[in-house]
Amino acid sequence: MQHLGTRPVTVATTTFGGGRFQVIAGPCSVETEAQFTETARQVHRSGATLLRGGIYKLRTDPKSFQGLGLEALSFVARTAREVGLPLVTEVTDPRQIEALHAHVDLFQVGTRNMHNYDLLKELGRTRKPVLIKRGLAALVDEWLLAARYVTDGGNTNVILCERGIRSFEKITRNTLDLAAVAYAKQHSEFPVIVDPSHATGVRDLVGPMALAAIAAGADGLLIETHPDPAHALSDGPQALTFADFDLLMGRIREVCAFFGKPMATGAQS
Amino acid sequence: MQHLGTRPVTVATTTFGGGRFQVIAGPCSVETEAQFTETARQVHRSGATLLRGGIYKLRTDPKSFQGLGLEALSFVARTAREVGLPLVTEVTDPRQIEALHAHVDLFQVGTRNMHNYDLLKELGRTRKPVLIKRGLAALVDEWLLAARYVTDGGNTNVILCERGIRSFEKITRNTLDLAAVAYAKQHSEFPVIVDPSHATGVRDLVGPMALAAIAAGADGLLIETHPDPAHALSDGPQALTFADFDLLMGRIREVCAFFGKPMATGAQS
Amino acid sequence: MQHLGTRPVTVATTTFGGGRFQVIAGPCSVETEAQFTETARQVHRSGATLLRGGIYKLRTDPKSFQGLGLEALSFVARTAREVGLPLVTEVTDPRQIEALHAHVDLFQVGTRNMHNYDLLKELGRTRKPVLIKRGLAALVDEWLLAARYVTDGGNTNVILCERGIRSFEKITRNTLDLAAVAYAKQHSEFPVIVDPSHATGVRDLVGPMALAAIAAGADGLLIETHPDPAHALSDGPQALTFADFDLLMGRIREVCAFFGKPMATGAQS
Amino acid sequence: MQHLGTRPVTVATTTFGGGRFQVIAGPCSVETEAQFTETARQVHRSGATLLRGGIYKLRTDPKSFQGLGLEALSFVARTAREVGLPLVTEVTDPRQIEALHAHVDLFQVGTRNMHNYDLLKELGRTRKPVLIKRGLAALVDEWLLAARYVTDGGNTNVILCERGIRSFEKITRNTLDLAAVAYAKQHSEFPVIVDPSHATGVRDLVGPMALAAIAAGADGLLIETHPDPAHALSDGPQALTFADFDLLMGRIREVCAFFGKPMATGAQS
């Protein structure tokens, strides 16, 4: 099969898959306005190029924190504007799209919703970019087909995100499958990014896997940071402190430049 | 932990988990009125106690047959009434619930939607019984927590369905995990049934796994049948012909009687 | 492919795959003469038809108990003779075969050695029956090919044993794959037995999975028992007490009779 | 836990884990003297630092090519001396150690033998370096414990090799687990290398995964090459041609220099 290369996807003022490396950063979930604002400023200062701010969370246990919901949308969107970074937010139900549409720059479909084809079809009817995380146990071919549910609706602005798959191994939360990244780059037109935070679930492994992802050909990263990981309401063990994130960003900048895909410039603030 | 036994769930005129064995049968998807009517009559004649008739299908490939949708609902519901069997239908989007509610006796949440918590919460707001299939790669504990999304809404009418998990093995489509059935019976109050058709994906293995499921303590089975499996629009290789289904039903009747859980009587027609 | 049925394998005075059900029982490892003798008498009394007595153990951790080794062979063999049950012993190195040959009735190749083809070839040069456990992560086709390493040497006395495979699930130690049992019965000439103790690693699941194995078509079971599971040197959590084993044997006897494969008679002592 | 860093392991004239990057290259199995000699010269010319030459092969199917065995040892060892590269050979049975000992510089224990503790113990009695490939379905903790079987015998010259694990994914032969590499570097004293050829089984993925392994912190690579991959007796689809290998070596040299671990110098011939 002839491969025609990656088709760039523009998200607000920046572009995935067009030769510049992207780093989406932010908390796993928005907990309070103070936590989010502080995180937004810090990740912007360290050079992140997009801001993650999830107001809906899919949690395995109904008793776990489920996200702040719509009430947080206004301050989340305002904070993103203030720091000047495009906003990435998870959407978990087709009925949320309308309210989120005006405020969000990149819709994220989480790993548990990769097979939620009704949601994907609905996102295909918008023209807003969609980031599709690979399902917990999705074959690479199923992941590529999930993207078709969006593109078949006319929305070709799809970005893929590898975030680890379920295996028998227990030291990591999931097993990061970087061969899937290289394969998806070779066999589809979509930009592909990697989430080393969810893939490993282990803070000390986030850095090495971020660099390995760049070497494997990824177009970007999605990294969790938190002002106080020990007290995060979700996924604390994998979140980086701001100091660690800043250090890692310096190294990412060097490594992606070496691999010929220099970091995109963040917001002009 | 003290175990208080299974809490029976009534579906229309019959009951799961109350000491009588249930067999839900029908096609993987409703293709035409003729196919569905013939299947309904045949499975009823062979002693099935509920009728499966899916009008929405979650398919990995957007180019695969996606189900007939709402237009099929009237003849599907009419056929179920005519043969006198309760109707089981998959729901794939919270927005379908309203239209289906009056016609369906048991809502099925498919394996790809086990983590679709918005759908589960919405079903928790109804009082209609819900059958939750285990996710492709769901831990048993995650499956039990998915049920809580429904019961926390006040709807305690939940039935669980084991349908195989993803593993490295390739002779079967999935790996049937019967220990999960015994565990769920021991650690939750929900009736548990087994789908040997999707679990194996291999016609010759459906019978042995159906009997093994009874021995493992299951409260029922979900079995696919098709008038002409070779030409089915989905999952042909695992569907039983009517003759094979009839033969298997005879054996199931003997085995579940032996294990002290005699088959429920089907409809009075 | 035409299937010609199971070819019976005779082990000392009894036969696997010839229409009678077999139960191999005993400790995971022989710890002391007293423990082994007591176990042998008890499992014989409860109706076990072969005695398991491993003197070599493959343990993941070099600091774990590794088995008593050759020094235990004389009392192990004597005990088996005294209770009148054929002896099953694991062999972990081709150099052990010579010393064990005169005392052992059935060589067991453990899950970690299924791919040890040098060991299998060496066992193919004997005419002693060989029980091959499925590898931790072996495809069914690889398991059947492992048997060919023995039969190609001229030793057709091979019995297969399913003992669970590695998956992401955590409530059980392994995932018991009963579809593999039905498949191996349909696609090979070998008798197939099941080890529900190692497959689940959970005492409460051993009984239900033993019965399910019978319903799936297994020719026998391998069950761990221990006088004092809480103090066993290996695999305590899955070992049955004598009282539980006795109860389970009564139920196994009924179930295998119902399925047309009555229990073999144990030793005449 | 305090981590004291990697302890270097010297193999003949070169050292793993001491700050220089190593590349072991050669055919999956030695087929003929001509094939091996040509491969040895080519990989040496391209800068490989050790030569792989397996004369024993563990093959799933007894009818597959099993390696040339001892008869090939003399020309294999002579070729390695001629090109001046240390020789790496797989050992599959403890009884082979004596004959191989004088000719081999690094014993390789294959993935199917990682749990063959009798073989590991025997290698622990030598002082020859041992390369332990991770088992098909081995937990990282089991892999580290396998190394203890060698070191407990007094032989601390152990090198670990990640080569992919079994998962449900099908586009690659195995799933390369680079997080395991970073973890093993952080939690053990052993040098760790990566085999991207077996891990992926796909020629086009070998290069990207080789570079990702360097970024993840690996101390070396094991890469398969073949004069004519289309006609290789084993694992052709993953073997690189000499031209591709040469190209990849140039890139590896740049990448490992960038990451501060410059390539070891090969033999002086």
mmCIF file of C-alpha atoms in Angstrom, chain C residues 1-261:
data_model
loop_
_atom_site.group_PDB
_atom_site.id
_atom_site.type_symbol
_atom_site.label_atom_id
_atom_site.label_comp_id
_atom_site.label_asym_id
_atom_site.label_seq_id
_atom_site.Cartn_x
_atom_site.Cartn_y
_atom_site.Cartn_z
ATOM 1 C CA MET C 1 -10.746 -32.676 9.227
ATOM 2 C CA GLN C 2 -12.070 -36.069 10.210
ATOM 3 C CA HIS C 3 -11.842 -36.577 13.949
ATOM 4 C CA LEU C 4 -11.166 -40.114 15.083
ATOM 5 C CA GLY C 5 -11.826 -39.636 18.776
ATOM 6 C CA THR C 6 -9.650 -39.871 21.835
ATOM 7 C CA ARG C 7 -6.980 -42.577 22.021
ATOM 8 C CA PRO C 8 -6.915 -43.986 25.580
ATOM 9 C CA VAL C 9 -3.648 -43.793 27.548
ATOM 10 C CA THR C 10 -3.014 -46.427 30.188
ATOM 11 C CA VAL C 11 -1.178 -45.376 33.349
ATOM 12 C CA ALA C 12 -0.238 -48.378 35.490
ATOM 13 C CA THR C 13 -3.569 -50.036 36.291
ATOM 14 C CA THR C 14 -5.910 -47.321 35.052
ATOM 15 C CA THR C 15 -6.751 -45.563 31.784
ATOM 16 C CA PHE C 16 -7.287 -41.943 30.723
ATOM 17 C CA GLY C 17 -9.646 -41.142 27.874
ATOM 18 C CA GLY C 18 -11.266 -44.562 27.793
ATOM 19 C CA GLY C 19 -14.616 -43.575 29.202
ATOM 20 C CA ARG C 20 -13.782 -43.487 32.910
ATOM 21 C CA PHE C 21 -13.063 -40.260 34.761
ATOM 22 C CA GLN C 22 -9.746 -39.820 36.590
ATOM 23 C CA VAL C 23 -8.850 -37.655 39.578
ATOM 24 C CA ILE C 24 -5.185 -37.063 40.374
ATOM 25 C CA ALA C 25 -4.828 -35.636 43.866
ATOM 26 C CA GLY C 26 -2.102 -34.792 46.301
ATOM 27 C CA PRO C 27 0.000 -31.907 47.568
ATOM 28 C CA CYS C 28 1.506 -29.268 45.306
ATOM 29 C CA SER C 29 4.859 -30.383 46.713
ATOM 30 C CA VAL C 30 5.973 -33.145 49.055
ATOM 31 C CA GLU C 31 7.160 -31.423 52.215
ATOM 32 C CA THR C 32 7.655 -34.230 54.757
ATOM 33 C CA GLU C 33 7.032 -37.960 54.852
ATOM 34 C CA ALA C 34 4.251 -37.471 57.416
ATOM 35 C CA GLN C 35 2.454 -34.825 55.333
ATOM 36 C CA PHE C 36 2.682 -36.970 52.230
ATOM 37 C CA THR C 37 1.596 -40.225 53.833
ATOM 38 C CA GLU C 38 -1.408 -38.609 55.480
ATOM 39 C CA THR C 39 -2.395 -36.932 52.234
ATOM 40 C CA ALA C 40 -2.007 -40.146 50.255
ATOM 41 C CA ARG C 41 -4.268 -42.086 52.619
ATOM 42 C CA GLN C 42 -6.898 -39.379 52.701
ATOM 43 C CA VAL C 43 -7.140 -38.790 48.976
ATOM 44 C CA HIS C 44 -7.245 -42.559 48.416
ATOM 45 C CA ARG C 45 -10.071 -42.857 50.931
ATOM 46 C CA SER C 46 -11.998 -40.091 49.157
ATOM 47 C CA GLY C 47 -11.690 -41.893 45.853
ATOM 48 C CA ALA C 48 -8.790 -40.226 44.023
ATOM 49 C CA THR C 49 -7.524 -42.537 41.309
ATOM 50 C CA LEU C 50 -3.900 -41.354 41.074
ATOM 51 C CA LEU C 51 -1.509 -39.796 43.562
ATOM 52 C CA ARG C 52 0.446 -36.628 42.893
ATOM 53 C CA GLY C 53 3.803 -36.344 44.624
ATOM 54 C CA GLY C 54 6.233 -33.787 43.294
ATOM 55 C CA ILE C 55 9.797 -33.905 44.568
ATOM 56 C CA TYR C 56 11.115 -31.260 42.180
ATOM 57 C CA LYS C 57 9.373 -27.900 42.035
ATOM 58 C CA LEU C 58 9.929 -25.062 39.599
ATOM 59 C CA ARG C 59 9.645 -21.917 41.663
ATOM 60 C CA THR C 60 9.827 -18.378 40.347
ATOM 61 C CA ASP C 61 11.906 -17.214 43.269
ATOM 62 C CA PRO C 62 15.185 -19.072 43.950
ATOM 63 C CA LYS C 63 14.587 -18.417 47.659
ATOM 64 C CA SER C 64 11.269 -20.362 47.634
ATOM 65 C CA PHE C 65 11.074 -24.031 48.616
ATOM 66 C CA GLN C 66 12.395 -26.041 45.667
ATOM 67 C CA GLY C 67 11.162 -29.526 46.548
ATOM 68 C CA LEU C 68 12.888 -32.249 48.517
ATOM 69 C CA GLY C 69 14.601 -33.745 45.480
ATOM 70 C CA LEU C 70 15.828 -37.276 45.052
ATOM 71 C CA GLU C 71 16.093 -38.043 48.781
ATOM 72 C CA ALA C 72 12.280 -38.094 48.968
ATOM 73 C CA LEU C 73 11.856 -40.496 46.080
ATOM 74 C CA SER C 74 12.025 -43.700 48.086
ATOM 75 C CA PHE C 75 9.336 -42.791 50.617
ATOM 76 C CA VAL C 76 7.165 -41.155 47.972
ATOM 77 C CA ALA C 77 7.242 -44.276 45.819
ATOM 78 C CA ARG C 78 6.694 -46.542 48.833
ATOM 79 C CA THR C 79 3.677 -44.529 49.968
ATOM 80 C CA ALA C 80 2.130 -44.722 46.519
ATOM 81 C CA ARG C 81 2.592 -48.497 46.519
ATOM 82 C CA GLU C 82 1.121 -48.771 50.000
ATOM 83 C CA VAL C 83 -2.072 -46.915 49.135
ATOM 84 C CA GLY C 84 -2.079 -48.660 45.778
ATOM 85 C CA LEU C 85 -2.357 -45.551 43.586
ATOM 86 C CA PRO C 86 -0.307 -44.819 40.463
ATOM 87 C CA LEU C 87 2.276 -42.074 41.102
ATOM 88 C CA VAL C 88 2.446 -38.791 39.168
ATOM 89 C CA THR C 89 5.643 -36.749 39.535
ATOM 90 C CA GLU C 90 6.904 -33.622 37.851
ATOM 91 C CA VAL C 91 10.165 -33.841 35.939
ATOM 92 C CA THR C 92 12.059 -30.568 35.445
ATOM 93 C CA ASP C 93 15.336 -31.632 33.811
ATOM 94 C CA PRO C 94 16.146 -34.383 31.301
ATOM 95 C CA ARG C 95 18.845 -35.673 33.666
ATOM 96 C CA GLN C 96 16.184 -36.644 36.242
ATOM 97 C CA ILE C 97 14.403 -39.100 33.968
ATOM 98 C CA GLU C 98 16.689 -42.056 34.575
ATOM 99 C CA ALA C 99 16.387 -41.991 38.377
ATOM 100 C CA LEU C 100 12.639 -41.388 38.341
ATOM 101 C CA HIS C 101 11.773 -43.894 35.627
ATOM 102 C CA ALA C 102 11.434 -47.010 37.789
ATOM 103 C CA HIS C 103 9.307 -45.308 40.448
ATOM 104 C CA VAL C 104 6.957 -43.037 38.559
ATOM 105 C CA ASP C 105 3.825 -44.039 36.630
ATOM 106 C CA LEU C 106 3.127 -40.719 34.923
ATOM 107 C CA PHE C 107 5.667 -37.977 34.235
ATOM 108 C CA GLN C 108 4.304 -34.475 34.570
ATOM 109 C CA VAL C 109 5.779 -31.629 32.505
ATOM 110 C CA GLY C 110 4.903 -28.378 34.232
ATOM 111 C CA THR C 111 3.586 -25.214 32.667
ATOM 112 C CA ARG C 112 7.012 -23.524 32.739
ATOM 113 C CA ASN C 113 8.524 -26.443 30.828
ATOM 114 C CA MET C 114 5.951 -26.870 28.073
ATOM 115 C CA HIS C 115 8.392 -25.147 25.724
ATOM 116 C CA ASN C 116 11.398 -27.145 27.028
ATOM 117 C CA TYR C 117 11.624 -29.222 23.894
ATOM 118 C CA ASP C 118 14.836 -30.984 24.914
ATOM 119 C CA LEU C 119 12.993 -32.386 27.924
ATOM 120 C CA LEU C 120 10.002 -33.381 25.791
ATOM 121 C CA LYS C 121 12.205 -35.113 23.220
ATOM 122 C CA GLU C 122 13.916 -37.068 25.980
ATOM 123 C CA LEU C 123 10.526 -38.169 27.343
ATOM 124 C CA GLY C 124 9.604 -39.212 23.810
ATOM 125 C CA ARG C 125 12.410 -41.760 23.984
ATOM 126 C CA THR C 126 10.759 -43.472 26.985
ATOM 127 C CA ARG C 127 7.426 -45.297 26.776
ATOM 128 C CA LYS C 128 6.182 -43.912 30.091
ATOM 129 C CA PRO C 129 3.020 -41.759 29.922
ATOM 130 C CA VAL C 130 3.579 -37.989 29.942
ATOM 131 C CA LEU C 131 1.166 -35.331 31.239
ATOM 132 C CA ILE C 132 1.827 -32.003 29.487
ATOM 133 C CA LYS C 133 0.515 -28.908 31.174
ATOM 134 C CA ARG C 134 -0.322 -26.005 28.908
ATOM 135 C CA GLY C 135 2.245 -23.196 29.085
ATOM 136 C CA LEU C 136 1.390 -19.982 30.930
ATOM 137 C CA ALA C 137 0.999 -18.173 27.641
ATOM 138 C CA ALA C 138 0.860 -21.029 25.162
ATOM 139 C CA LEU C 139 -1.551 -20.957 22.263
ATOM 140 C CA VAL C 140 -3.616 -24.143 22.060
ATOM 141 C CA ASP C 141 -1.849 -24.927 18.799
ATOM 142 C CA GLU C 142 1.546 -24.660 20.522
ATOM 143 C CA TRP C 143 0.336 -27.012 23.259
ATOM 144 C CA LEU C 144 -0.713 -29.595 20.671
ATOM 145 C CA LEU C 145 2.667 -29.188 18.948
ATOM 146 C CA ALA C 146 4.484 -29.682 22.254
ATOM 147 C CA ALA C 147 2.773 -33.084 22.441
ATOM 148 C CA ARG C 148 4.227 -33.886 19.020
ATOM 149 C CA TYR C 149 7.746 -33.537 20.442
ATOM 150 C CA VAL C 150 6.915 -36.565 22.597
ATOM 151 C CA THR C 151 4.923 -38.582 20.066
ATOM 152 C CA ASP C 152 7.495 -38.016 17.297
ATOM 153 C CA GLY C 153 9.931 -39.969 19.464
ATOM 154 C CA GLY C 154 7.561 -42.912 19.408
ATOM 155 C CA ASN C 155 5.910 -42.355 22.784
ATOM 156 C CA THR C 156 2.212 -41.834 22.034
ATOM 157 C CA ASN C 157 1.196 -41.919 25.704
ATOM 158 C CA VAL C 158 0.470 -38.238 26.077
ATOM 159 C CA ILE C 159 -2.218 -36.644 28.243
ATOM 160 C CA LEU C 160 -2.875 -32.889 28.107
ATOM 161 C CA CYS C 161 -3.682 -30.691 31.105
ATOM 162 C CA GLU C 162 -5.287 -27.229 30.918
ATOM 163 C CA ARG C 163 -4.257 -25.112 33.936
ATOM 164 C CA GLY C 164 -5.222 -21.577 33.058
ATOM 165 C CA ILE C 165 -3.467 -18.904 31.026
ATOM 166 C CA ARG C 166 -2.158 -15.461 31.828
ATOM 167 C CA SER C 167 -4.586 -12.617 31.276
ATOM 168 C CA PHE C 168 -5.175 -9.143 32.710
ATOM 169 C CA GLU C 169 -7.752 -10.470 35.217
ATOM 170 C CA LYS C 170 -6.574 -10.384 38.826
ATOM 171 C CA ILE C 171 -9.197 -12.130 40.969
ATOM 172 C CA THR C 172 -7.851 -15.473 39.795
ATOM 173 C CA ARG C 173 -4.216 -16.480 39.520
ATOM 174 C CA ASN C 174 -4.776 -17.499 35.905
ATOM 175 C CA THR C 175 -7.736 -17.596 33.532
ATOM 176 C CA LEU C 176 -9.117 -21.112 33.084
ATOM 177 C CA ASP C 177 -9.744 -21.685 29.369
ATOM 178 C CA LEU C 178 -12.327 -24.461 29.158
ATOM 179 C CA ALA C 179 -12.960 -23.791 25.471
ATOM 180 C CA ALA C 180 -9.378 -24.997 24.960
ATOM 181 C CA VAL C 181 -10.366 -28.307 26.572
ATOM 182 C CA ALA C 182 -13.324 -28.790 24.230
ATOM 183 C CA TYR C 183 -11.162 -27.749 21.280
ATOM 184 C CA ALA C 184 -8.304 -30.111 22.164
ATOM 185 C CA LYS C 185 -10.805 -32.968 22.550
ATOM 186 C CA GLN C 186 -12.247 -32.156 19.110
ATOM 187 C CA HIS C 187 -8.934 -31.616 17.318
ATOM 188 C CA SER C 188 -6.485 -34.099 18.845
ATOM 189 C CA GLU C 189 -6.407 -37.727 19.917
ATOM 190 C CA PHE C 190 -5.143 -36.944 23.429
ATOM 191 C CA PRO C 191 -7.069 -37.300 26.695
ATOM 192 C CA VAL C 192 -7.422 -33.870 28.315
ATOM 193 C CA ILE C 193 -7.647 -33.123 32.018
ATOM 194 C CA VAL C 194 -8.030 -29.879 33.969
ATOM 195 C CA ASP C 195 -6.225 -28.434 36.996
ATOM 196 C CA PRO C 196 -8.736 -26.089 38.659
ATOM 197 C CA SER C 197 -6.397 -25.485 41.613
ATOM 198 C CA HIS C 198 -3.620 -23.737 39.687
ATOM 199 C CA ALA C 199 -6.082 -22.283 37.165
ATOM 200 C CA THR C 200 -7.902 -20.268 39.804
ATOM 201 C CA GLY C 201 -5.594 -20.105 42.805
ATOM 202 C CA VAL C 202 -8.727 -19.576 44.891
ATOM 203 C CA ARG C 203 -10.132 -22.353 47.066
ATOM 204 C CA ASP C 204 -13.793 -21.359 46.641
ATOM 205 C CA LEU C 205 -13.525 -21.532 42.862
ATOM 206 C CA VAL C 206 -11.960 -25.008 42.651
ATOM 207 C CA GLY C 207 -15.259 -26.854 43.083
ATOM 208 C CA PRO C 208 -17.335 -24.934 40.515
ATOM 209 C CA MET C 209 -14.498 -25.104 37.960
ATOM 210 C CA ALA C 210 -14.037 -28.860 38.564
ATOM 211 C CA LEU C 211 -17.696 -29.452 37.721
ATOM 212 C CA ALA C 212 -17.562 -27.097 34.743
ATOM 213 C CA ALA C 213 -14.539 -29.012 33.430
ATOM 214 C CA ILE C 214 -16.525 -32.248 33.482
ATOM 215 C CA ALA C 215 -19.379 -30.596 31.599
ATOM 216 C CA ALA C 216 -16.887 -29.231 29.043
ATOM 217 C CA GLY C 217 -15.781 -32.792 28.287
ATOM 218 C CA ALA C 218 -12.602 -33.223 30.330
ATOM 219 C CA ASP C 219 -11.339 -36.755 31.016
ATOM 220 C CA GLY C 220 -10.106 -36.006 34.500
ATOM 221 C CA LEU C 221 -8.962 -33.503 37.075
ATOM 222 C CA LEU C 222 -5.799 -32.643 38.969
ATOM 223 C CA ILE C 223 -6.635 -31.270 42.413
ATOM 224 C CA GLU C 224 -4.379 -30.026 45.182
ATOM 225 C CA THR C 225 -5.018 -31.036 48.760
ATOM 226 C CA HIS C 226 -3.047 -30.343 51.897
ATOM 227 C CA PRO C 227 -3.528 -31.381 55.550
ATOM 228 C CA ASP C 228 -3.061 -27.751 56.579
ATOM 229 C CA PRO C 229 -3.340 -25.351 53.646
ATOM 230 C CA ALA C 230 -2.573 -22.321 55.807
ATOM 231 C CA HIS C 231 0.926 -23.679 56.414
ATOM 232 C CA ALA C 232 1.662 -25.198 52.999
ATOM 233 C CA LEU C 233 5.137 -24.386 51.628
ATOM 234 C CA SER C 234 3.614 -23.665 48.222
ATOM 235 C CA ASP C 235 0.243 -22.625 46.830
ATOM 236 C CA GLY C 236 -1.659 -22.827 50.124
ATOM 237 C CA PRO C 237 -4.521 -20.497 49.111
ATOM 238 C CA GLN C 238 -5.718 -22.899 46.456
ATOM 239 C CA ALA C 239 -5.285 -26.253 48.275
ATOM 240 C CA LEU C 240 -8.382 -27.987 49.609
ATOM 241 C CA THR C 241 -8.588 -29.420 53.104
ATOM 242 C CA PHE C 242 -9.328 -33.145 53.268
ATOM 243 C CA ALA C 243 -12.899 -32.453 54.346
ATOM 244 C CA ASP C 244 -13.519 -30.144 51.393
ATOM 245 C CA PHE C 245 -11.828 -32.560 49.008
ATOM 246 C CA ASP C 246 -13.981 -35.419 50.263
ATOM 247 C CA LEU C 247 -17.144 -33.384 49.769
ATOM 248 C CA LEU C 248 -16.069 -32.316 46.282
ATOM 249 C CA MET C 249 -15.231 -35.920 45.312
ATOM 250 C CA GLY C 250 -18.765 -36.977 46.173
ATOM 251 C CA ARG C 251 -20.136 -34.295 43.870
ATOM 252 C CA ILE C 252 -17.610 -35.065 41.099
ATOM 253 C CA ARG C 253 -18.705 -38.704 41.225
ATOM 254 C CA GLU C 254 -22.346 -37.736 40.629
ATOM 255 C CA VAL C 255 -21.576 -35.209 37.924
ATOM 256 C CA CYS C 256 -19.240 -37.376 35.872
ATOM 257 C CA ALA C 257 -21.703 -40.269 36.100
ATOM 258 C CA PHE C 258 -24.444 -37.946 34.824
ATOM 259 C CA PHE C 259 -22.232 -36.930 31.915
ATOM 260 C CA GLY C 260 -21.658 -40.572 30.992
ATOM 261 C CA LYS C 261 -18.061 -40.811 32.134
#
